[in-house]
CSV table of C-alpha atoms in Angstrom, one decimal:
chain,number,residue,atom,x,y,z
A,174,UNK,CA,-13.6,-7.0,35.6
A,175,UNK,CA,-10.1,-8.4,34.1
A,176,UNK,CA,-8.2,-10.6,32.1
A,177,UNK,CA,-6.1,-13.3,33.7
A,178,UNK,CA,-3.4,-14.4,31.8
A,179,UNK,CA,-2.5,-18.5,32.1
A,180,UNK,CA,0.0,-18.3,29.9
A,181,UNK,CA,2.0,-14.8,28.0
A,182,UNK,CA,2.8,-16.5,24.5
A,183,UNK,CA,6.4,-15.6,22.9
A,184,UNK,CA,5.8,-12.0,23.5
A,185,UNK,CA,2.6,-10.2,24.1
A,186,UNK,CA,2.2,-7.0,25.3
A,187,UNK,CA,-0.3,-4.4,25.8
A,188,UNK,CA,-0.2,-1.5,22.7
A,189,UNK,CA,-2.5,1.1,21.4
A,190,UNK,CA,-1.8,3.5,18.7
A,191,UNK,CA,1.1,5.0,20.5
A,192,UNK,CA,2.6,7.8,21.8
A,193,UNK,CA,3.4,10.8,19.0
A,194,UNK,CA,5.5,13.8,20.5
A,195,UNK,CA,7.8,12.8,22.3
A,196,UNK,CA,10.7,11.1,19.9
A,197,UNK,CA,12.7,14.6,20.3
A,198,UNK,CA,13.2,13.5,23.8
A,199,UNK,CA,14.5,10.1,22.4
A,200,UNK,CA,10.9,8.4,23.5
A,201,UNK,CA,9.9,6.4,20.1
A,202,UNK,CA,6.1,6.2,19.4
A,203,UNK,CA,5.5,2.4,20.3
A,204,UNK,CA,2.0,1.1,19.7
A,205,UNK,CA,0.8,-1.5,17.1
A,206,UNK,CA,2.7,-2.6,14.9
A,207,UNK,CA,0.1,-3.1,12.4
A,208,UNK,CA,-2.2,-0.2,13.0
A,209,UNK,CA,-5.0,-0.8,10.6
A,210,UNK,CA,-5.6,-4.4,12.3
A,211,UNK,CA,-5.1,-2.7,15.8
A,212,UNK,CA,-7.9,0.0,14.6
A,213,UNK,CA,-10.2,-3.4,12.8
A,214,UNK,CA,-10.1,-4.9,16.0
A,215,UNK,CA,-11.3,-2.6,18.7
A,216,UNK,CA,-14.1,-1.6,15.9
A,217,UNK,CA,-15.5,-5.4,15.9
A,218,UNK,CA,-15.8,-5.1,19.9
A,219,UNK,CA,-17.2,-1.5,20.0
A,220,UNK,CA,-14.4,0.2,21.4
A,221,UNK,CA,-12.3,3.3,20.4
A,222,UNK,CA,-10.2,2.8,17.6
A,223,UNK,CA,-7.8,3.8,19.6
A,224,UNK,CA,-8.6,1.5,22.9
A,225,UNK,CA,-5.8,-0.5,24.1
A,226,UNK,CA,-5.4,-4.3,22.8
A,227,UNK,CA,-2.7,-7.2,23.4
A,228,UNK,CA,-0.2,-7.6,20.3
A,229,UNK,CA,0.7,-11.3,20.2
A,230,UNK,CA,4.0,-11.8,18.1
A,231,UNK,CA,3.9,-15.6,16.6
A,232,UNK,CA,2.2,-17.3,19.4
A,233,UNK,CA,-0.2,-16.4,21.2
A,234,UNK,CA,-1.3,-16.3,24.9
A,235,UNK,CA,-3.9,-18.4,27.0
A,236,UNK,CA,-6.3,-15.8,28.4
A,237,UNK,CA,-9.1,-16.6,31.1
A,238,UNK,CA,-12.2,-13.9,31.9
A,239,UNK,CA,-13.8,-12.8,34.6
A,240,UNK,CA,-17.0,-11.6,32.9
A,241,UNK,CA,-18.7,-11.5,29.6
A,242,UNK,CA,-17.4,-9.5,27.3
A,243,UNK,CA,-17.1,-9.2,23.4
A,244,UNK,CA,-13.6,-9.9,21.6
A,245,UNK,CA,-11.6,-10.2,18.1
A,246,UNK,CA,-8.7,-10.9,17.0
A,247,UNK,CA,-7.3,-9.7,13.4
A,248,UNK,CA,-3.8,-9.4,12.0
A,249,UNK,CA,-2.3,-12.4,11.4
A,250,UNK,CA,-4.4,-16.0,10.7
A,251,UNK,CA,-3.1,-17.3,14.4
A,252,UNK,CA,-6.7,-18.8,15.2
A,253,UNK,CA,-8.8,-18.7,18.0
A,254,UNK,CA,-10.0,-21.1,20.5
A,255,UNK,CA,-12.6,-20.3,22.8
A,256,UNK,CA,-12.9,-23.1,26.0
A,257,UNK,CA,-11.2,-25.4,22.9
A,258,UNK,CA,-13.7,-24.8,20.1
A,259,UNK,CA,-12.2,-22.5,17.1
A,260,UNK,CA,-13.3,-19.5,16.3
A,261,UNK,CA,-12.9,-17.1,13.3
A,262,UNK,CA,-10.7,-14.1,13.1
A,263,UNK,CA,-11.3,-11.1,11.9
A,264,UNK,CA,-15.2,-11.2,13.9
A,265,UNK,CA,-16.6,-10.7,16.9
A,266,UNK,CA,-17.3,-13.2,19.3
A,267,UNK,CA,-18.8,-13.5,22.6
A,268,UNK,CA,-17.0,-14.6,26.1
A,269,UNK,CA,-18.3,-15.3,29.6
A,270,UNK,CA,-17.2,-15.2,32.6
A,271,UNK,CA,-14.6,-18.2,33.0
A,272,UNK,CA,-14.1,-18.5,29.5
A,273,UNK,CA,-10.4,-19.6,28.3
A,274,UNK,CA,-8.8,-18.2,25.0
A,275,UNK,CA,-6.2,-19.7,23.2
A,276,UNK,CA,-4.7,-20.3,20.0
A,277,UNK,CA,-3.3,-22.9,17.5
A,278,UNK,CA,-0.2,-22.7,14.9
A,279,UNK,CA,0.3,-19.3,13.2
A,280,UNK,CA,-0.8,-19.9,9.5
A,281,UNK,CA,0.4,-16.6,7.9
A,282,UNK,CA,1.3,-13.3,9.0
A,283,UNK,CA,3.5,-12.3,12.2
A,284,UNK,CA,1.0,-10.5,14.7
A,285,UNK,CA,-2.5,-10.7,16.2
A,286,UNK,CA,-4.2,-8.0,17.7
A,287,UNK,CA,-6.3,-9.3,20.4
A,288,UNK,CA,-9.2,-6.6,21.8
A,289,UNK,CA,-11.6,-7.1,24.8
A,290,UNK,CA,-14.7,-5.0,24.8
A,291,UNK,CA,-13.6,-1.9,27.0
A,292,UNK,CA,-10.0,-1.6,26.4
A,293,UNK,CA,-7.4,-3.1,28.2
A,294,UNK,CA,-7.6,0.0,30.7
A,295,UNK,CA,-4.0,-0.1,32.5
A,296,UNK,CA,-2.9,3.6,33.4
A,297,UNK,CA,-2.1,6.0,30.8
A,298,UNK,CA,1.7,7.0,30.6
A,299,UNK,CA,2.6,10.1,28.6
A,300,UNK,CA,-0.6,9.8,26.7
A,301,UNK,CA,-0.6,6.5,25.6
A,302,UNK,CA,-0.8,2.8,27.3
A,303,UNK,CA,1.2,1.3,24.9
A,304,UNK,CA,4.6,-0.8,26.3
A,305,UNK,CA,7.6,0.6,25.6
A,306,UNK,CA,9.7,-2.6,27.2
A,307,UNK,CA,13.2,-1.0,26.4
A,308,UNK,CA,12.3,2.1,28.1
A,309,UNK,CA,9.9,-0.1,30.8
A,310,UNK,CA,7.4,2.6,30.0
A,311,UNK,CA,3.6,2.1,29.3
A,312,UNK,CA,1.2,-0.9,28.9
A,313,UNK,CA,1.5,-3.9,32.6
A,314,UNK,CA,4.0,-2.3,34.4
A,315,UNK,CA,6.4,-1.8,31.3
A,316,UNK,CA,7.2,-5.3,29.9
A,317,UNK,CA,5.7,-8.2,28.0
A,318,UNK,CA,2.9,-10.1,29.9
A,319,UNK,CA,3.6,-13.4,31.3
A,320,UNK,CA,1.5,-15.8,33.3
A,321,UNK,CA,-0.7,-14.8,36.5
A,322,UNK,CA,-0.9,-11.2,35.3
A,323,UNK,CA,-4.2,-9.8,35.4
A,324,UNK,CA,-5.6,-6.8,33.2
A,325,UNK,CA,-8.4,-4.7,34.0
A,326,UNK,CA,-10.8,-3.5,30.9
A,327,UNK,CA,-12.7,-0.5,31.3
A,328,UNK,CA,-16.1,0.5,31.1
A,329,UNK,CA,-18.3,-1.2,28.5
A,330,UNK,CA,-17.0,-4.2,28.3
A,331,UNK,CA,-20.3,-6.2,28.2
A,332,UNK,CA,-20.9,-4.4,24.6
A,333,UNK,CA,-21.7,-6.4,21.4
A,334,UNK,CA,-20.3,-7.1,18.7
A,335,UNK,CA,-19.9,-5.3,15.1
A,336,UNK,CA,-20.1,-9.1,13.0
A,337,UNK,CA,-17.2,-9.6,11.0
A,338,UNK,CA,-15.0,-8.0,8.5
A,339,UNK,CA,-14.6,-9.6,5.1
A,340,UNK,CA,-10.9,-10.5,3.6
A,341,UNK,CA,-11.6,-7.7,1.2
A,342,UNK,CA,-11.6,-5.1,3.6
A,343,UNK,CA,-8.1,-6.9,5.2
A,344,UNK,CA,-4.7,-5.8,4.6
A,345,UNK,CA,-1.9,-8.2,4.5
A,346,UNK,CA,1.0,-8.4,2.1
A,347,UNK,CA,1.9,-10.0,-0.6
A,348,UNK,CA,4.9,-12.3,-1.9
A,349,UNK,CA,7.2,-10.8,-2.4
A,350,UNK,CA,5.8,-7.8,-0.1
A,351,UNK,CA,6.5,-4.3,-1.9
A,352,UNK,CA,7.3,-1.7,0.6
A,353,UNK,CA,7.2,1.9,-1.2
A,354,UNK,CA,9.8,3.8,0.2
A,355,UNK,CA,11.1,7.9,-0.9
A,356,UNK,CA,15.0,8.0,-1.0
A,357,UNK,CA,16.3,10.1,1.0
A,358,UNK,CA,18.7,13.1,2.1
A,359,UNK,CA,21.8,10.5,1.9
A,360,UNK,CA,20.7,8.8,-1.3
A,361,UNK,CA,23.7,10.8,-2.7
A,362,UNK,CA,26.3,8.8,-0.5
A,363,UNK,CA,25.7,5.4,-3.0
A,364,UNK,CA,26.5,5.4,-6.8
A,365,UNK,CA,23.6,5.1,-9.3
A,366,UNK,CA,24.0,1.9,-9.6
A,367,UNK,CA,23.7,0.7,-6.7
A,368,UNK,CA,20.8,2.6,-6.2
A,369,UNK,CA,19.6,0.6,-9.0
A,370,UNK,CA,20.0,-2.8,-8.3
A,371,UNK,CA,18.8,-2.1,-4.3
A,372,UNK,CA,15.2,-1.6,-6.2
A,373,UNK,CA,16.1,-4.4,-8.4
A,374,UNK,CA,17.1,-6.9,-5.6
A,375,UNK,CA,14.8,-9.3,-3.5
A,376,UNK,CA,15.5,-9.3,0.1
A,377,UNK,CA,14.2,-11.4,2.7
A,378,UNK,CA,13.8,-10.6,6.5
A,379,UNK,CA,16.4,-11.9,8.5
A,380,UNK,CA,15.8,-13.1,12.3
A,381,UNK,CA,16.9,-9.6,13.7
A,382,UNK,CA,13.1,-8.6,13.2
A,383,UNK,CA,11.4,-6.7,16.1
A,384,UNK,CA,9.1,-4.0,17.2
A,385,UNK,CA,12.8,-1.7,17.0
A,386,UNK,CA,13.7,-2.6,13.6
A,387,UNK,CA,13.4,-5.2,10.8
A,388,UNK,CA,16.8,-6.8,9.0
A,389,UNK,CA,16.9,-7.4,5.7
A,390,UNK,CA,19.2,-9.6,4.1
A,391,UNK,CA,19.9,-11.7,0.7
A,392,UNK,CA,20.7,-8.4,-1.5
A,393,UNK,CA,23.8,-6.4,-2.8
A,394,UNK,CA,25.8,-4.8,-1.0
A,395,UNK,CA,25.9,-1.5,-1.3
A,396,UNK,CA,28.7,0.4,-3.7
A,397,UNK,CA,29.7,4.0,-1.6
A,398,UNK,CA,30.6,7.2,-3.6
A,399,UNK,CA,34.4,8.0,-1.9
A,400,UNK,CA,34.1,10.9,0.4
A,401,UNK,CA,36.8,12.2,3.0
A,402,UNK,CA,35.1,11.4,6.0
A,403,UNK,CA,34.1,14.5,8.2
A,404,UNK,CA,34.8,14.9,11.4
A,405,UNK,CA,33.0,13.0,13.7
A,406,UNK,CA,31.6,10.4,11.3
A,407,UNK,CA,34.5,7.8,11.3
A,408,UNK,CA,36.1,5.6,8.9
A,409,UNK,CA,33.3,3.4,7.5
A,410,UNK,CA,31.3,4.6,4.2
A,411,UNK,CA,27.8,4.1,6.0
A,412,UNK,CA,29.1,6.0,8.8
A,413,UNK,CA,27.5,10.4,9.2
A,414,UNK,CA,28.1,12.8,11.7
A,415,UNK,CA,25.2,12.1,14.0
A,416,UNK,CA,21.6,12.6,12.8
A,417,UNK,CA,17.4,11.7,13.5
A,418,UNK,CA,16.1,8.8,12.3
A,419,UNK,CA,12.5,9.3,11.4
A,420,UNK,CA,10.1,6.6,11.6
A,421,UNK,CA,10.5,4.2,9.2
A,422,UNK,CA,14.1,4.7,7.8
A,423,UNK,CA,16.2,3.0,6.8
A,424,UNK,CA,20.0,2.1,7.5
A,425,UNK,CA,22.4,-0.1,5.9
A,426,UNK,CA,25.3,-0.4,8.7
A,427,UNK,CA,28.1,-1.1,6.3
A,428,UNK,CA,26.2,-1.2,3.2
A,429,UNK,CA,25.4,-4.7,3.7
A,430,UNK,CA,21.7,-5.2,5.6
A,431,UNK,CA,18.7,-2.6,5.0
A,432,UNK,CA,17.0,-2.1,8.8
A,433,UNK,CA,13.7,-0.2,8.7
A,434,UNK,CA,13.6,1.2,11.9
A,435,UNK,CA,9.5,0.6,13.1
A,436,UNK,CA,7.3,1.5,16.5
A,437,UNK,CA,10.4,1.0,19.3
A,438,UNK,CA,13.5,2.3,17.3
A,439,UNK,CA,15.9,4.6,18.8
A,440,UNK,CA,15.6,8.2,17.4
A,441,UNK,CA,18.9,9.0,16.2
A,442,UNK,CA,22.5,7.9,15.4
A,443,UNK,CA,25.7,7.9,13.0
A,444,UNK,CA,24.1,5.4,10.1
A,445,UNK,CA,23.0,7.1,6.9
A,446,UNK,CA,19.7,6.5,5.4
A,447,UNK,CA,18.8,5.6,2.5
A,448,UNK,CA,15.0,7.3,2.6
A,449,UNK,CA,12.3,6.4,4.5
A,450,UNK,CA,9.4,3.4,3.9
A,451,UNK,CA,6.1,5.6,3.2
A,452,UNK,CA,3.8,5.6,6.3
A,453,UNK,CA,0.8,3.5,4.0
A,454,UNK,CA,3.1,0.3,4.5
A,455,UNK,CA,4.9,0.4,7.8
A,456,UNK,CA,2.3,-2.1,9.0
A,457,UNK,CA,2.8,-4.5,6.2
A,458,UNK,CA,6.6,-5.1,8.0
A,459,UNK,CA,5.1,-5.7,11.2
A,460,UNK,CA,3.2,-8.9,9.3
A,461,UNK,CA,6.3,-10.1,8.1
A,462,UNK,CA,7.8,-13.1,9.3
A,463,UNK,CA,11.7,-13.8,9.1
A,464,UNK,CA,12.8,-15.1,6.0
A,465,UNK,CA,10.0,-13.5,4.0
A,466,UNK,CA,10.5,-12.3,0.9
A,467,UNK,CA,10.4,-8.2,0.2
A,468,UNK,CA,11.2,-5.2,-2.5
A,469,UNK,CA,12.0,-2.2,-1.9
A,470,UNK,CA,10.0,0.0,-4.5
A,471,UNK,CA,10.7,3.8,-5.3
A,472,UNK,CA,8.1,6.6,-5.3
A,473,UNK,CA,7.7,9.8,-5.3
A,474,UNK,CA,5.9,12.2,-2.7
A,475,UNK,CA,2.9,13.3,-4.6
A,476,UNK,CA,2.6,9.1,-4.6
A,477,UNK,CA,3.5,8.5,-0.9
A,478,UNK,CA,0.3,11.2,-0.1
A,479,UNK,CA,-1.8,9.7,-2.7
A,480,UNK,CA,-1.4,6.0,-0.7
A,481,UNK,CA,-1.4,7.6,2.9
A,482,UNK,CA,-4.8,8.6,1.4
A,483,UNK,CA,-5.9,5.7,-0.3
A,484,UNK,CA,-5.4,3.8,3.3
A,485,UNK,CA,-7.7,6.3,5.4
A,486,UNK,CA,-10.3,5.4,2.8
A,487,UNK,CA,-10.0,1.8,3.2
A,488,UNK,CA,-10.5,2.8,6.8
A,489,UNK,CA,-13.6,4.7,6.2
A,490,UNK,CA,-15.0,1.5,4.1
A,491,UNK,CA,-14.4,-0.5,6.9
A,492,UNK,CA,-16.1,2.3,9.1
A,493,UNK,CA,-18.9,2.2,6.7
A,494,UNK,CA,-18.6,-1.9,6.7
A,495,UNK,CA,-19.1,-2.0,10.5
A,496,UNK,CA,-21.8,1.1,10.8
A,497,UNK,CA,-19.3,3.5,12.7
């Protein structure tokens, strides 16, 4: 029982939620880049929240079956067409065997997540399937899909669907987006006001968006306190001695361009950070197309917990929504 692929889209690649414990070893986590429509969509089909899926970035792929099955597609509003006819996202829908998928213009948003009933079930590397296509590591033999591939789905694929999932249980972002963020342990290297006016500005994604890192650009540059430089850090103000980038920092090479470093970033280097965006809205970037608008907004810990909290219960509503 498989999926043949006709065509691969821009980039589509096989992702789950990742690979956690190994970024000391300089192996990022990978997965979905939006996590809560990775989890929506393998809970419409039955599967695992955690069951394998393709991640479509922008346009998406022409997919044949072999046999019935059960699929969604959630993230962003790229819609479905089954043999031709459209069909909704964010549901469950039925396939048989010789059934095409494909899809029309992307309406809003930046990634689908596309799952099959039984998981996309290509082997399991270091505890995850997800592709790690700088490292060729994970998901069809490490590297984006493209046409005449064929992936197998595991057991259960013939099982029904959960119905649908209302926009009210949905997560996309706004306009401007507002991605909470704590400052962090080089905060110290700007002046205050610059530190200021980086929460004041507007920024807008550049092109330079991926699953490694998302470029922002339009804001002001960044004002550096003077230091002597230490050894080992060089000459520029945005320069350190060598350090770890957590998941989700952010650098400003020069002081000029916030990256957030997402799912396929490198795990350390000799930019400073400014703090990190909170874990509740790392998968709002992954929706964000280039040129989108975005702020940058300040909180505190006790409020980064408070939202990492608030999203698992909007994931137990939507447990509760589909009968999990």
């Amino acid at each position: 029982m498989a999926v043949n692929v006709i065509s691969s889209g821009l980039s589509t690649t096989v992702q789950d939620l990742g690979r956690p414990g190994y970024y000391h070893l300089g192996i990022p986590v990978s997965g979905g880049m939006d996590r809560f429509a990775l989890r929506a969509a393998n809970m419409l089909v039955g599967n695992d929240e955690a069951a394998a899926v393709l991640e479509a970035v922008f346009l998406g792929p022409e997919l044949e079956f072999t046999a019935a099955a059960t699929v969604a597609v959630t993230g962003g509003d790229l819609p479905p067409r089954l043999n031709g006819d459209g069909r909704g996202t964010w549901e469950a829908f039925p396939v048989k065997a010789g059934d095409r998928l494909s899809f029309g213009y992307l309406r809003s948003g930046a990634r689908v997540y596309i799952a099959v009933s039984g998981g996309i079930d290509v082997p399991v590397k270091l505890g995850s399937r997800s592709t790690y296509t700088l490292g060729a590591l994970g998901g069809h033999e490490g590297r984006a899909l493209k046409a005449g591939d064929s992936l197998p789905l595991g057991a259960g694929a013939g099982a029904a669907g959960k119905g649908a999932i209302p926009a009210g249980l949905r997560r996309m972002p706004g306009s401007p987006a507002e991605l909470r963020m704590l400052p962090g342990l080089y905060w110290h290297r700007i002046t205050a006001a610059a530190g200021k006016q980086f929460f004041a500005d507007t920024w807008k994604v550049a092109p330079e968006a991926d699953r490694i890192g998302y470029r922002f650009k339009g804001g002001t540059v960044l004002d550096f306190v003077p230091r002597e430089p230490p050894f080992g850090a060089g000459s520029n103000p945005s320069n350190i001695v060598d350090a770890c980038y957590p998941y989700g920092s952010i650098q400003v090479p020069g002081g000029t361009e916030p990256i957030v470093l997402h799912r396929d970033a490198v795990s350390g280097g000799g930019y400073m950070m400014l703090g990190c965006v909170i874990s509740a809205d790392m998968d709002l970037i992954g929706q964000l197309q280039p040129h989108s608008p975005a702020r940058f907004v300040e909180v505190s810990m006790d409020q980064a917990l408070a939202a990492r909290a608030d999203r698992q219960a909007a994931l137990a509503r939507l447990r509760a929504h589909l009968g999990r």
